[in-house]
Amino acid sequence: MGTPFSKLLELAGGLKEGRTLKAVIPGGSSTPLLSADTAMNMTMDYDSIANAGSMLGAGSVIIMDDTTCMVKTLTRLAHFYYDESCGQCTPCREGTGWLYRVLQRILDGNGKNEDLDLLVSVGEKISGNTICALGDAAATPVESFIRHFRHEFEYYIKHGRSIVESEHHLIEEEAIV
Ligand code: SF4
């Protein structure tokens, strides 16, 4: 508690060689994602993380480097909450399914630009309307992923593939040439 995030990253072994920090989820997958710059300037305590726009939550820090596809990552998180929903209340039971299926549609190359606003809207309708905290937990990452990395989602919708994988493929091709 109170350790600078940059120090925590260093103590954990740092990033792999040649990689740059892309984003951080400071308190487990149910807390908002932060940009790299924001994370590198905060300390691991309630107030600092709240001021940065997220929560300490469960304290399980998730660190993503520049090879991480945010579309695939959010889809993976959405599938987890969809799978975990017990189905007792409608916004969570139906909403987590909507979130997962719309994201999977984007991954399958059938996404539409309107899907991004639809995802945010579904998340807003789940938040605060469920019996337990899992509903809020499922909705929270959606808004922050799309707000910080909307261009990645738009690229995936337009091209049917990940901008991250496209960029790394080009770098590998250039290295071969
Ligand atoms: S919010 Fe909780 S109680 Fe409601 S369906 Fe989801 S997991 Fe079940």
PDB file of C-alpha atoms and ligand atoms in Angstrom:
ATOM      1  CA  MET A   1       0.000   0.000   0.000  1.00  0.00           C
ATOM      2  CA  GLY A   2       1.419   3.368  -1.033  1.00  0.00           C
ATOM      3  CA  THR A   3       4.068   1.898  -3.323  1.00  0.00           C
ATOM      4  CA  PRO A   4       4.438   3.843  -6.572  1.00  0.00           C
ATOM      5  CA  PHE A   5       3.033   1.790  -9.441  1.00  0.00           C
ATOM      6  CA  SER A   6       6.304   2.230 -11.340  1.00  0.00           C
ATOM      7  CA  LYS A   7       8.151   0.629  -8.406  1.00  0.00           C
ATOM      8  CA  LEU A   8       5.656  -2.236  -8.236  1.00  0.00           C
ATOM      9  CA  LEU A   9       6.212  -2.898 -11.930  1.00  0.00           C
ATOM     10  CA  GLU A  10       9.960  -2.923 -11.385  1.00  0.00           C
ATOM     11  CA  LEU A  11       9.671  -5.270  -8.361  1.00  0.00           C
ATOM     12  CA  ALA A  12       7.531  -7.638 -10.426  1.00  0.00           C
ATOM     13  CA  GLY A  13      10.278  -7.958 -13.007  1.00  0.00           C
ATOM     14  CA  GLY A  14       9.274  -5.184 -15.377  1.00  0.00           C
ATOM     15  CA  LEU A  15       8.198  -5.500 -18.980  1.00  0.00           C
ATOM     16  CA  LYS A  16       9.712  -7.935 -21.448  1.00  0.00           C
ATOM     17  CA  GLU A  17      12.639  -6.556 -23.410  1.00  0.00           C
ATOM     18  CA  GLY A  18      11.570  -4.251 -26.212  1.00  0.00           C
ATOM     19  CA  ARG A  19       8.012  -3.889 -24.971  1.00  0.00           C
ATOM     20  CA  THR A  20       6.272  -0.723 -23.815  1.00  0.00           C
ATOM     21  CA  LEU A  21       3.530  -0.351 -21.240  1.00  0.00           C
ATOM     22  CA  LYS A  22       0.117   0.073 -22.863  1.00  0.00           C
ATOM     23  CA  ALA A  23      -2.473  -0.028 -20.089  1.00  0.00           C
ATOM     24  CA  VAL A  24      -3.069  -1.115 -16.520  1.00  0.00           C
ATOM     25  CA  ILE A  25      -6.080  -2.451 -14.646  1.00  0.00           C
ATOM     26  CA  PRO A  26      -5.097  -1.702 -11.043  1.00  0.00           C
ATOM     27  CA  GLY A  27      -7.719  -3.577  -9.034  1.00  0.00           C
ATOM     28  CA  GLY A  28      -8.804  -6.659 -10.947  1.00  0.00           C
ATOM     29  CA  SER A  29     -10.897  -6.980 -14.083  1.00  0.00           C
ATOM     30  CA  SER A  30     -13.934  -5.269 -12.556  1.00  0.00           C
ATOM     31  CA  THR A  31     -12.131  -1.931 -12.169  1.00  0.00           C
ATOM     32  CA  PRO A  32     -11.612   0.685 -14.905  1.00  0.00           C
ATOM     33  CA  LEU A  33      -8.574   0.431 -17.119  1.00  0.00           C
ATOM     34  CA  LEU A  34      -5.986   3.239 -16.974  1.00  0.00           C
ATOM     35  CA  SER A  35      -3.569   4.527 -19.590  1.00  0.00           C
ATOM     36  CA  ALA A  36       0.111   3.796 -19.138  1.00  0.00           C
ATOM     37  CA  ASP A  37       0.982   7.430 -18.393  1.00  0.00           C
ATOM     38  CA  THR A  38      -1.685   7.703 -15.727  1.00  0.00           C
ATOM     39  CA  ALA A  39      -0.635   4.454 -14.071  1.00  0.00           C
ATOM     40  CA  MET A  40       3.044   5.400 -14.032  1.00  0.00           C
ATOM     41  CA  ASN A  41       2.195   8.544 -12.062  1.00  0.00           C
ATOM     42  CA  MET A  42       0.057   6.986  -9.341  1.00  0.00           C
ATOM     43  CA  THR A  43       0.775   5.130  -6.148  1.00  0.00           C
ATOM     44  CA  MET A  44      -0.980   1.941  -5.108  1.00  0.00           C
ATOM     45  CA  ASP A  45      -3.416   3.356  -2.552  1.00  0.00           C
ATOM     46  CA  TYR A  46      -7.150   4.068  -2.515  1.00  0.00           C
ATOM     47  CA  ASP A  47      -6.965   7.842  -3.020  1.00  0.00           C
ATOM     48  CA  SER A  48      -4.285   7.901  -5.701  1.00  0.00           C
ATOM     49  CA  ILE A  49      -6.001   5.231  -7.791  1.00  0.00           C
ATOM     50  CA  ALA A  50      -9.387   6.901  -7.326  1.00  0.00           C
ATOM     51  CA  ASN A  51      -7.902  10.214  -8.458  1.00  0.00           C
ATOM     52  CA  ALA A  52      -6.493   8.420 -11.488  1.00  0.00           C
ATOM     53  CA  GLY A  53     -10.001   7.226 -12.380  1.00  0.00           C
ATOM     54  CA  SER A  54     -10.076   3.643 -11.160  1.00  0.00           C
ATOM     55  CA  MET A  55     -10.248   1.588  -7.962  1.00  0.00           C
ATOM     56  CA  LEU A  56      -7.913  -0.550  -5.893  1.00  0.00           C
ATOM     57  CA  GLY A  57     -10.644  -3.204  -5.890  1.00  0.00           C
ATOM     58  CA  ALA A  58      -9.277  -6.685  -5.322  1.00  0.00           C
ATOM     59  CA  GLY A  59      -5.714  -5.424  -5.736  1.00  0.00           C
ATOM     60  CA  SER A  60      -5.000  -7.873  -8.531  1.00  0.00           C
ATOM     61  CA  VAL A  61      -3.019  -5.730 -10.945  1.00  0.00           C
ATOM     62  CA  ILE A  62      -3.243  -6.537 -14.663  1.00  0.00           C
ATOM     63  CA  ILE A  63      -0.499  -5.086 -16.829  1.00  0.00           C
ATOM     64  CA  MET A  64      -0.715  -4.954 -20.628  1.00  0.00           C
ATOM     65  CA  ASP A  65       2.118  -4.221 -23.025  1.00  0.00           C
ATOM     66  CA  ASP A  66       2.000  -2.996 -26.617  1.00  0.00           C
ATOM     67  CA  THR A  67       1.330  -6.485 -27.993  1.00  0.00           C
ATOM     68  CA  THR A  68      -2.065  -6.674 -26.249  1.00  0.00           C
ATOM     69  CA  CYS A  69      -5.162  -6.482 -28.453  1.00  0.00           C
ATOM     70  CA  MET A  70      -7.751  -4.561 -26.475  1.00  0.00           C
ATOM     71  CA  VAL A  71     -10.666  -5.976 -28.476  1.00  0.00           C
ATOM     72  CA  LYS A  72      -9.676  -9.553 -27.675  1.00  0.00           C
ATOM     73  CA  THR A  73      -8.908  -8.671 -24.062  1.00  0.00           C
ATOM     74  CA  LEU A  74     -12.297  -7.064 -23.455  1.00  0.00           C
ATOM     75  CA  THR A  75     -14.028  -9.995 -25.156  1.00  0.00           C
ATOM     76  CA  ARG A  76     -12.225 -12.391 -22.843  1.00  0.00           C
ATOM     77  CA  LEU A  77     -13.322 -10.388 -19.801  1.00  0.00           C
ATOM     78  CA  ALA A  78     -16.897 -10.223 -21.098  1.00  0.00           C
ATOM     79  CA  HIS A  79     -16.969 -13.987 -21.562  1.00  0.00           C
ATOM     80  CA  PHE A  80     -15.801 -14.479 -17.988  1.00  0.00           C
ATOM     81  CA  TYR A  81     -18.654 -12.384 -16.558  1.00  0.00           C
ATOM     82  CA  TYR A  82     -21.192 -13.942 -18.939  1.00  0.00           C
ATOM     83  CA  ASP A  83     -20.086 -17.350 -17.715  1.00  0.00           C
ATOM     84  CA  GLU A  84     -20.149 -16.287 -14.056  1.00  0.00           C
ATOM     85  CA  SER A  85     -23.616 -14.684 -14.088  1.00  0.00           C
ATOM     86  CA  CYS A  86     -25.991 -16.817 -12.021  1.00  0.00           C
ATOM     87  CA  GLY A  87     -28.972 -15.534 -14.010  1.00  0.00           C
ATOM     88  CA  GLN A  88     -31.011 -14.366 -11.028  1.00  0.00           C
ATOM     89  CA  CYS A  89     -31.525 -10.796 -12.241  1.00  0.00           C
ATOM     90  CA  THR A  90     -32.390  -9.771 -15.774  1.00  0.00           C
ATOM     91  CA  PRO A  91     -29.917  -6.900 -16.428  1.00  0.00           C
ATOM     92  CA  CYS A  92     -26.958  -9.125 -15.553  1.00  0.00           C
ATOM     93  CA  ARG A  93     -28.273 -12.332 -17.117  1.00  0.00           C
ATOM     94  CA  GLU A  94     -29.224 -10.680 -20.407  1.00  0.00           C
ATOM     95  CA  GLY A  95     -26.713  -7.830 -20.369  1.00  0.00           C
ATOM     96  CA  THR A  96     -23.592  -9.941 -19.925  1.00  0.00           C
ATOM     97  CA  GLY A  97     -24.764 -12.087 -22.831  1.00  0.00           C
ATOM     98  CA  TRP A  98     -25.292  -9.010 -24.982  1.00  0.00           C
ATOM     99  CA  LEU A  99     -21.828  -7.653 -24.121  1.00  0.00           C
ATOM    100  CA  TYR A 100     -20.141 -10.932 -24.939  1.00  0.00           C
ATOM    101  CA  ARG A 101     -22.073 -11.609 -28.145  1.00  0.00           C
ATOM    102  CA  VAL A 102     -21.585  -8.087 -29.557  1.00  0.00           C
ATOM    103  CA  LEU A 103     -17.848  -8.256 -28.844  1.00  0.00           C
ATOM    104  CA  GLN A 104     -17.620 -11.723 -30.365  1.00  0.00           C
ATOM    105  CA  ARG A 105     -19.450 -10.410 -33.439  1.00  0.00           C
ATOM    106  CA  ILE A 106     -16.718  -7.778 -33.817  1.00  0.00           C
ATOM    107  CA  LEU A 107     -14.033 -10.459 -33.454  1.00  0.00           C
ATOM    108  CA  ASP A 108     -15.785 -12.545 -36.094  1.00  0.00           C
ATOM    109  CA  GLY A 109     -15.492  -9.647 -38.550  1.00  0.00           C
ATOM    110  CA  ASN A 110     -19.197  -8.789 -38.493  1.00  0.00           C
ATOM    111  CA  GLY A 111     -19.029  -5.722 -36.249  1.00  0.00           C
ATOM    112  CA  LYS A 112     -20.694  -2.381 -36.977  1.00  0.00           C
ATOM    113  CA  ASN A 113     -19.653   1.081 -35.820  1.00  0.00           C
ATOM    114  CA  GLU A 114     -22.901   1.377 -33.866  1.00  0.00           C
ATOM    115  CA  ASP A 115     -21.794  -1.632 -31.803  1.00  0.00           C
ATOM    116  CA  LEU A 116     -19.451   0.550 -29.734  1.00  0.00           C
ATOM    117  CA  ASP A 117     -22.225   2.833 -28.507  1.00  0.00           C
ATOM    118  CA  LEU A 118     -24.419  -0.242 -28.042  1.00  0.00           C
ATOM    119  CA  LEU A 119     -21.797  -1.830 -25.767  1.00  0.00           C
ATOM    120  CA  VAL A 120     -21.545   1.315 -23.644  1.00  0.00           C
ATOM    121  CA  SER A 121     -25.340   1.560 -23.486  1.00  0.00           C
ATOM    122  CA  VAL A 122     -25.754  -2.060 -22.381  1.00  0.00           C
ATOM    123  CA  GLY A 123     -23.109  -1.518 -19.698  1.00  0.00           C
ATOM    124  CA  GLU A 124     -24.953   1.561 -18.420  1.00  0.00           C
ATOM    125  CA  LYS A 125     -28.190  -0.408 -18.201  1.00  0.00           C
ATOM    126  CA  ILE A 126     -26.550  -3.162 -16.144  1.00  0.00           C
ATOM    127  CA  SER A 127     -24.771  -0.823 -13.708  1.00  0.00           C
ATOM    128  CA  GLY A 128     -26.651  -0.227 -10.489  1.00  0.00           C
ATOM    129  CA  ASN A 129     -29.550  -2.444 -11.516  1.00  0.00           C
ATOM    130  CA  THR A 130     -28.472  -5.830 -10.224  1.00  0.00           C
ATOM    131  CA  ILE A 131     -28.712  -7.705  -6.951  1.00  0.00           C
ATOM    132  CA  CYS A 132     -25.004  -8.341  -6.433  1.00  0.00           C
ATOM    133  CA  ALA A 133     -21.809  -6.609  -7.553  1.00  0.00           C
ATOM    134  CA  LEU A 134     -21.120  -8.939 -10.482  1.00  0.00           C
ATOM    135  CA  GLY A 135     -23.354  -6.863 -12.748  1.00  0.00           C
ATOM    136  CA  ASP A 136     -21.385  -3.685 -12.081  1.00  0.00           C
ATOM    137  CA  ALA A 137     -18.158  -5.639 -12.396  1.00  0.00           C
ATOM    138  CA  ALA A 138     -19.148  -6.845 -15.862  1.00  0.00           C
ATOM    139  CA  ALA A 139     -20.123  -3.376 -17.051  1.00  0.00           C
ATOM    140  CA  THR A 140     -17.228  -1.350 -15.641  1.00  0.00           C
ATOM    141  CA  PRO A 141     -14.388  -2.383 -17.986  1.00  0.00           C
ATOM    142  CA  VAL A 142     -16.469  -1.884 -21.138  1.00  0.00           C
ATOM    143  CA  GLU A 143     -16.687   1.906 -20.963  1.00  0.00           C
ATOM    144  CA  SER A 144     -13.014   2.419 -20.080  1.00  0.00           C
ATOM    145  CA  PHE A 145     -11.683   0.043 -22.744  1.00  0.00           C
ATOM    146  CA  ILE A 146     -13.737   1.760 -25.448  1.00  0.00           C
ATOM    147  CA  ARG A 147     -12.950   5.264 -24.177  1.00  0.00           C
ATOM    148  CA  HIS A 148      -9.189   4.696 -24.094  1.00  0.00           C
ATOM    149  CA  PHE A 149      -8.851   2.458 -27.159  1.00  0.00           C
ATOM    150  CA  ARG A 150     -11.828   3.257 -29.368  1.00  0.00           C
ATOM    151  CA  HIS A 151      -9.541   3.420 -32.417  1.00  0.00           C
ATOM    152  CA  GLU A 152      -8.620  -0.266 -31.911  1.00  0.00           C
ATOM    153  CA  PHE A 153     -12.265  -1.275 -31.889  1.00  0.00           C
ATOM    154  CA  GLU A 154     -12.987   0.874 -34.945  1.00  0.00           C
ATOM    155  CA  TYR A 155     -10.018  -0.650 -36.779  1.00  0.00           C
ATOM    156  CA  TYR A 156     -11.210  -4.172 -35.970  1.00  0.00           C
ATOM    157  CA  ILE A 157     -14.719  -3.338 -37.219  1.00  0.00           C
ATOM    158  CA  LYS A 158     -13.384  -1.823 -40.460  1.00  0.00           C
ATOM    159  CA  HIS A 159     -10.708  -4.399 -41.282  1.00  0.00           C
ATOM    160  CA  GLY A 160     -11.893  -7.517 -39.471  1.00  0.00           C
ATOM    161  CA  ARG A 161      -8.564  -7.932 -37.713  1.00  0.00           C
ATOM    162  CA  SER A 162      -6.546  -6.524 -34.832  1.00  0.00           C
ATOM    163  CA  ILE A 163      -4.553  -3.332 -35.384  1.00  0.00           C
ATOM    164  CA  VAL A 164      -1.965  -4.637 -32.898  1.00  0.00           C
ATOM    165  CA  GLU A 165      -1.426  -7.878 -34.792  1.00  0.00           C
ATOM    166  CA  SER A 166      -1.339  -5.979 -38.099  1.00  0.00           C
ATOM    167  CA  GLU A 167       1.345  -3.618 -36.795  1.00  0.00           C
ATOM    168  CA  HIS A 168       3.492  -6.416 -35.378  1.00  0.00           C
ATOM    169  CA  HIS A 169       3.116  -8.411 -38.595  1.00  0.00           C
ATOM    170  CA  LEU A 170       4.400  -5.397 -40.554  1.00  0.00           C
ATOM    171  CA  ILE A 171       7.342  -4.998 -38.181  1.00  0.00           C
ATOM    172  CA  GLU A 172       8.225  -8.691 -38.636  1.00  0.00           C
ATOM    173  CA  GLU A 173       7.934  -8.373 -42.422  1.00  0.00           C
ATOM    174  CA  GLU A 174      10.213  -5.310 -42.414  1.00  0.00           C
ATOM    175  CA  ALA A 175      12.733  -7.208 -40.284  1.00  0.00           C
ATOM    176  CA  ILE A 176      12.761 -10.073 -42.821  1.00  0.00           C
ATOM    177  CA  VAL A 177      13.267  -7.629 -45.760  1.00  0.00           C
TER     178      VAL A 177
HETATM  179  S1  SF4 B   1     -25.864  -9.546 -10.594  1.00  0.00           S
HETATM  180 FE1  SF4 B   1     -25.352 -11.239  -9.231  1.00  0.00          FE
HETATM  181  S2  SF4 B   1     -27.323 -12.036  -8.574  1.00  0.00           S
HETATM  182 FE2  SF4 B   1     -27.712 -10.842 -10.427  1.00  0.00          FE
HETATM  183  S3  SF4 B   1     -27.607 -12.358 -12.123  1.00  0.00           S
HETATM  184 FE3  SF4 B   1     -25.583 -11.380 -11.863  1.00  0.00          FE
HETATM  185  S4  SF4 B   1     -24.451 -12.817 -10.574  1.00  0.00           S
HETATM  186 FE4  SF4 B   1     -26.631 -13.283 -10.331  1.00  0.00          FE
END
